[in-house]
Short mmCIF file of C-alpha atoms in Angstrom, two decimals:
data_model
loop_
_atom_site.label_atom_id
_atom_site.label_comp_id
_atom_site.label_asym_id
_atom_site.label_seq_id
_atom_site.Cartn_x
_atom_site.Cartn_y
_atom_site.Cartn_z
CA UNK U 1418 0.00 0.00 0.00
CA UNK U 1419 1.32 3.36 -0.92
CA UNK U 1420 1.06 6.39 1.35
CA UNK U 1421 1.78 10.03 0.72
CA UNK U 1422 4.74 11.41 2.69
CA UNK U 1423 3.74 14.92 3.56
CA UNK U 1424 7.27 15.83 4.71
CA UNK U 1425 8.79 14.73 1.44
CA UNK U 1426 5.76 15.56 -0.64
CA UNK U 1427 5.87 12.11 -2.36
CA UNK U 1428 4.18 8.74 -2.35
CA UNK U 1429 6.00 6.02 -0.42
CA UNK U 1430 6.01 2.33 -1.16
CA UNK U 1431 5.49 -0.63 1.15
CA UNK U 1432 8.90 -0.24 2.76
CA UNK U 1433 8.31 3.41 3.19
CA UNK U 1434 4.88 2.69 4.52
CA UNK U 1435 6.25 0.26 7.07
CA UNK U 1436 8.80 2.82 8.27
CA UNK U 1437 6.07 5.47 8.32
CA UNK U 1438 3.78 3.32 10.40
CA UNK U 1439 6.65 2.56 12.80
CA UNK U 1440 7.35 6.24 13.16
CA UNK U 1441 3.68 6.87 13.90
CA UNK U 1442 3.65 4.23 16.61
CA UNK U 1443 6.75 5.69 18.24
CA UNK U 1444 5.26 9.17 18.11
CA UNK U 1445 2.04 7.86 19.67
CA UNK U 1446 4.01 6.28 22.53
CA UNK U 1447 5.97 9.48 23.13
CA UNK U 1448 2.80 11.54 23.06
CA UNK U 1449 1.18 9.23 25.62
CA UNK U 1450 4.17 9.57 27.93
CA UNK U 1451 4.11 13.35 27.57
CA UNK U 1452 0.39 13.44 28.36
CA UNK U 1453 0.92 11.30 31.46
CA UNK U 1454 3.75 13.58 32.64
CA UNK U 1455 1.60 16.66 32.04
CA UNK U 1456 -1.28 15.06 33.96
CA UNK U 1457 1.04 14.29 36.90
CA UNK U 1458 2.41 17.87 36.89
CA UNK U 1459 -1.11 19.32 36.79
CA UNK U 1460 -2.21 17.03 39.60
CA UNK U 1461 0.75 18.11 41.77
CA UNK U 1462 0.11 21.81 41.03
CA UNK U 1463 -3.60 21.40 41.80
CA UNK U 1464 -2.82 19.63 45.07
CA UNK U 1465 -0.39 22.38 46.11
CA UNK U 1466 -2.94 25.05 45.29
CA UNK U 1467 -5.60 23.22 47.30
CA UNK U 1468 -3.30 22.94 50.33
CA UNK U 1469 -2.39 26.64 50.08
CA UNK U 1470 -6.06 27.69 49.76
CA UNK U 1471 -7.12 25.63 52.77
CA UNK U 1472 -4.26 26.97 54.84
CA UNK U 1473 -5.06 30.61 53.88
CA UNK U 1474 -8.73 30.22 54.83
CA UNK U 1475 -7.78 28.72 58.17
CA UNK U 1476 -5.61 31.68 59.20
CA UNK U 1477 -7.13 33.65 62.13
CA UNK U 1478 -8.57 37.01 61.18
CA UNK U 1479 -7.33 40.12 63.02
CA UNK U 1480 -9.51 40.96 66.02
CA UNK U 1481 -11.13 44.38 65.85
CA UNK U 1482 -10.88 46.40 69.04
CA UNK U 1483 -14.27 47.64 70.30
CA UNK U 1484 -14.82 51.35 69.75
CA UNK U 1485 -14.14 53.43 72.82
CA UNK U 1486 -17.25 54.84 74.44
CA UNK U 1487 -17.67 58.54 73.81
CA UNK U 1488 -17.63 60.73 76.93
CA UNK U 1489 -20.82 62.41 77.91
CA UNK U 1490 -21.47 65.57 79.78
CA UNK U 1491 -22.31 65.14 83.46
CA UNK U 1492 -24.78 67.23 85.36
CA UNK U 1493 -23.58 69.00 88.49
CA UNK U 1494 -25.06 71.73 90.66
CA UNK U 1495 -22.23 72.17 93.18
CA UNK U 1496 -19.64 73.47 90.71
CA UNK U 1497 -16.97 70.88 91.71
CA UNK U 1498 -17.52 68.40 88.86
CA UNK U 1499 -16.53 69.15 85.27
CA UNK U 1500 -18.11 68.02 82.02
CA UNK U 1501 -16.11 65.38 80.16
CA UNK U 1502 -17.51 66.68 76.89
CA UNK U 1503 -18.16 70.20 75.74
CA UNK U 1504 -21.89 70.57 74.86
CA UNK U 1505 -22.98 72.81 72.03
CA UNK U 1506 -24.95 75.95 72.76
CA UNK U 1507 -28.02 74.45 71.06
CA UNK U 1508 -28.10 71.21 73.07
CA UNK U 1509 -30.11 70.75 76.31
CA UNK U 1510 -26.89 69.76 78.07
CA UNK U 1511 -25.61 73.29 77.58
CA UNK U 1512 -28.04 74.56 80.22
CA UNK U 1513 -28.23 71.46 82.39
CA UNK U 1514 -24.45 71.64 82.99
CA UNK U 1515 -24.65 75.22 84.35
CA UNK U 1516 -23.66 75.64 87.98
CA UNK U 1517 -24.33 78.31 90.60
CA UNK U 1518 -21.50 80.41 92.05
CA UNK U 1519 -19.01 78.69 94.33
CA UNK U 1520 -20.45 78.31 97.82
CA UNK U 1521 -24.05 78.01 96.58
CA UNK U 1522 -26.29 75.04 95.86
CA UNK U 1523 -29.44 74.66 93.79
CA UNK U 1524 -32.47 73.63 95.86
CA UNK U 1525 -35.83 72.27 94.75
CA UNK U 1526 -37.94 73.49 97.64
CA UNK U 1527 -40.84 71.43 98.99
CA UNK U 1528 -43.12 74.38 98.17
CA UNK U 1529 -42.41 73.63 94.50
CA UNK U 1530 -40.04 76.42 93.47
CA UNK U 1531 -36.36 76.14 92.51
CA UNK U 1532 -33.69 78.55 93.66
CA UNK U 1533 -30.04 78.73 94.76
CA UNK U 1534 -28.91 79.39 98.34
CA UNK U 1535 -25.59 79.30 100.21
CA UNK U 1536 -24.38 75.84 101.18
CA UNK U 1537 -25.40 74.67 104.65
CA UNK U 1538 -28.12 77.22 105.30
CA UNK U 1539 -31.04 76.02 107.40
CA UNK U 1540 -34.57 76.05 105.96
CA UNK U 1541 -37.70 77.00 107.88
CA UNK U 1542 -41.22 77.95 106.80
CA UNK U 1543 -44.44 79.36 108.17
CA UNK U 1544 -48.00 79.60 106.82
CA UNK U 1545 -48.93 82.54 104.61
CA UNK U 1546 -52.24 84.32 104.08
CA UNK U 1547 -51.76 84.01 100.34
CA UNK U 1548 -50.38 81.25 98.15
CA UNK U 1549 -47.48 79.10 99.24
CA UNK U 1550 -45.83 79.24 102.67
CA UNK U 1551 -43.22 81.86 103.53
CA UNK U 1552 -39.90 80.03 103.14
CA UNK U 1553 -36.68 81.18 104.81
CA UNK U 1554 -33.07 80.04 104.46
CA UNK U 1555 -30.78 81.26 107.25
CA UNK U 1556 -27.02 81.21 107.91
CA UNK U 1557 -25.71 79.21 110.85
CA UNK U 1558 -24.98 82.36 112.91
CA UNK U 1559 -28.43 83.82 112.14
CA UNK U 1560 -27.06 87.10 110.80
CA UNK U 1561 -28.04 86.55 107.17
CA UNK U 1562 -31.35 85.40 105.73
CA UNK U 1563 -33.10 84.76 102.42
CA UNK U 1564 -36.90 84.88 102.25
CA UNK U 1565 -39.19 83.64 99.44
CA UNK U 1566 -42.98 84.01 99.29
CA UNK U 1567 -45.90 84.67 96.92
CA UNK U 1568 -47.33 88.19 96.47
CA UNK U 1569 -51.07 88.89 96.46
CA UNK U 1570 -51.09 92.43 95.02
CA UNK U 1571 -51.71 93.01 91.31
CA UNK U 1572 -48.20 94.33 90.59
CA UNK U 1573 -44.73 94.08 92.19
CA UNK U 1574 -44.51 97.86 92.71
CA UNK U 1575 -47.96 98.07 94.33
CA UNK U 1576 -46.92 95.25 96.65
CA UNK U 1577 -43.75 97.10 97.72
CA UNK U 1578 -45.66 100.31 98.33
CA UNK U 1579 -47.92 98.45 100.73
CA UNK U 1580 -44.95 96.78 102.43
CA UNK U 1581 -43.13 100.10 102.87
CA UNK U 1582 -45.98 101.42 104.98
CA UNK U 1583 -45.03 98.78 107.56
CA UNK U 1584 -41.28 99.21 107.10
CA UNK U 1585 -41.49 102.88 108.01
CA UNK U 1586 -42.56 101.83 111.51
CA UNK U 1587 -39.22 100.05 112.10
CA UNK U 1588 -36.62 101.69 114.34
CA UNK U 1589 -33.85 103.31 112.34
CA UNK U 1590 -35.62 102.81 109.02
CA UNK U 1591 -33.81 104.50 106.12
CA UNK U 1592 -34.90 104.03 102.51
CA UNK U 1593 -32.17 103.58 99.91
CA UNK U 1594 -34.37 103.02 96.88
CA UNK U 1595 -37.96 102.17 96.00
CA UNK U 1596 -38.41 101.81 92.26
CA UNK U 1597 -39.73 99.73 89.41
CA UNK U 1598 -37.21 97.91 87.22
CA UNK U 1599 -36.89 99.46 83.78
CA UNK U 1600 -36.42 97.44 80.61
CA UNK U 1601 -37.33 94.12 82.26
CA UNK U 1602 -39.23 91.52 80.23
CA UNK U 1603 -41.59 91.07 83.18
CA UNK U 1604 -42.71 93.56 85.79
CA UNK U 1605 -40.43 93.92 88.81
CA UNK U 1606 -39.68 96.40 91.59
CA UNK U 1607 -37.10 96.76 94.40
CA UNK U 1608 -37.23 98.23 97.89
CA UNK U 1609 -33.78 98.60 99.46
CA UNK U 1610 -33.41 99.99 102.98
CA UNK U 1611 -31.65 99.89 106.36
CA UNK U 1612 -33.26 99.36 109.73
CA UNK U 1613 -32.15 98.80 113.32
CA UNK U 1614 -34.87 96.21 113.77
CA UNK U 1615 -36.52 93.72 111.47
CA UNK U 1616 -39.63 91.63 112.12
CA UNK U 1617 -38.70 88.11 113.14
CA UNK U 1618 -35.14 89.01 114.20
CA UNK U 1619 -33.99 89.06 117.83
CA UNK U 1620 -30.40 90.21 117.32
CA UNK U 1621 -29.95 93.95 117.67
CA UNK U 1622 -27.85 95.53 114.90
CA UNK U 1623 -28.49 97.58 111.79
CA UNK U 1624 -29.54 95.44 108.86
CA UNK U 1625 -29.32 95.97 105.14
CA UNK U 1626 -32.40 94.67 103.30
CA UNK U 1627 -33.12 94.24 99.58
CA UNK U 1628 -36.75 93.33 98.90
CA UNK U 1629 -37.27 92.37 95.24
CA UNK U 1630 -40.76 91.54 93.92
CA UNK U 1631 -41.34 90.29 90.39
CA UNK U 1632 -43.59 88.51 87.94
CA UNK U 1633 -42.33 84.98 87.18
CA UNK U 1634 -42.71 82.61 84.21
CA UNK U 1635 -46.09 81.38 85.45
CA UNK U 1636 -47.53 84.92 85.44
CA UNK U 1637 -47.70 85.02 89.25
CA UNK U 1638 -45.88 87.47 91.50
CA UNK U 1639 -43.24 86.51 94.05
CA UNK U 1640 -40.83 88.17 96.48
CA UNK U 1641 -37.21 87.33 97.26
CA UNK U 1642 -35.78 89.28 100.20
CA UNK U 1643 -32.11 89.29 101.25
CA UNK U 1644 -31.12 90.33 104.81
CA UNK U 1645 -27.63 90.89 106.25
CA UNK U 1646 -25.55 93.13 108.52
CA UNK U 1647 -25.18 96.67 107.20
CA UNK U 1648 -21.70 96.97 108.69
CA UNK U 1649 -20.05 94.82 106.01
CA UNK U 1650 -21.53 96.70 103.08
CA UNK U 1651 -24.23 95.79 100.58
CA UNK U 1652 -22.37 93.52 98.14
CA UNK U 1653 -23.11 90.27 99.97
CA UNK U 1654 -26.88 90.94 100.11
CA UNK U 1655 -26.88 91.89 96.42
CA UNK U 1656 -25.06 88.66 95.51
CA UNK U 1657 -27.46 86.65 97.65
CA UNK U 1658 -30.47 88.19 95.91
CA UNK U 1659 -29.05 87.99 92.38
CA UNK U 1660 -28.12 84.32 92.73
CA UNK U 1661 -31.45 83.29 94.22
CA UNK U 1662 -33.36 85.31 91.62
CA UNK U 1663 -31.29 84.00 88.71
CA UNK U 1664 -32.03 80.38 89.63
CA UNK U 1665 -35.64 80.94 90.64
CA UNK U 1666 -38.28 78.85 88.86
CA UNK U 1667 -41.90 78.97 90.06
CA UNK U 1668 -43.84 75.84 91.11
CA UNK U 1669 -45.01 73.63 88.26
CA UNK U 1670 -42.71 75.16 85.63
CA UNK U 1671 -39.63 73.85 83.82
CA UNK U 1672 -37.01 76.63 83.54
CA UNK U 1673 -33.64 76.61 81.83
CA UNK U 1674 -30.63 77.12 84.06
CA UNK U 1675 -29.24 80.67 83.89
CA UNK U 1676 -26.22 81.37 81.70
CA UNK U 1677 -23.35 83.71 82.32
#
């Protein structure tokens, strides 16, 4: 049988055919060996990749640290504690973190009002003919006093005019001022005076008194009166009144803490 030799581009005879067939058989054997080697190599590579992939997946992942808790502002009335975070002016914490002057404390009185008084002062009260009881906070030596009560007259100034009629009867009475407050958002008036005697006081010395009457957030009228010795000047009574008035909130109302 004759076959065409593509390499030589000729037809080969039987001898040529026999050699051609032998060459084909040898090539087939070599190709089979090469395929087996390639299969072994691929199997080894695949096994290595599988081992690497399993080992990579089994590696422990890095542990994430929990986020640190953010500090929050703390409320304090005594002025000794500090906020751990600075509240914005718009947030409620901006007012709740306000504190009274050093040496004062904020009190929520049993009569329902809020105010600020010196630390350690003793509280007493007595019935009133109008509204809540007359509440008094007094220093340990009895020389200084803060009084809070409701006013029955229709205006703070009218109330002070009526009260002055009684004050004039006191020994050594001397008026310093009796006037309405100008430019206030709500009506208010002040009667400041000295006297050698004051109702409810047994100690005999000249006292400096600031009687401030005002209309509060609930539309009602109240009085805050500061008493103290006249000998040491008027600054301490003014501070006592200003602090108590600044922190005052009438019964049944929610008031923001003062600023500044």
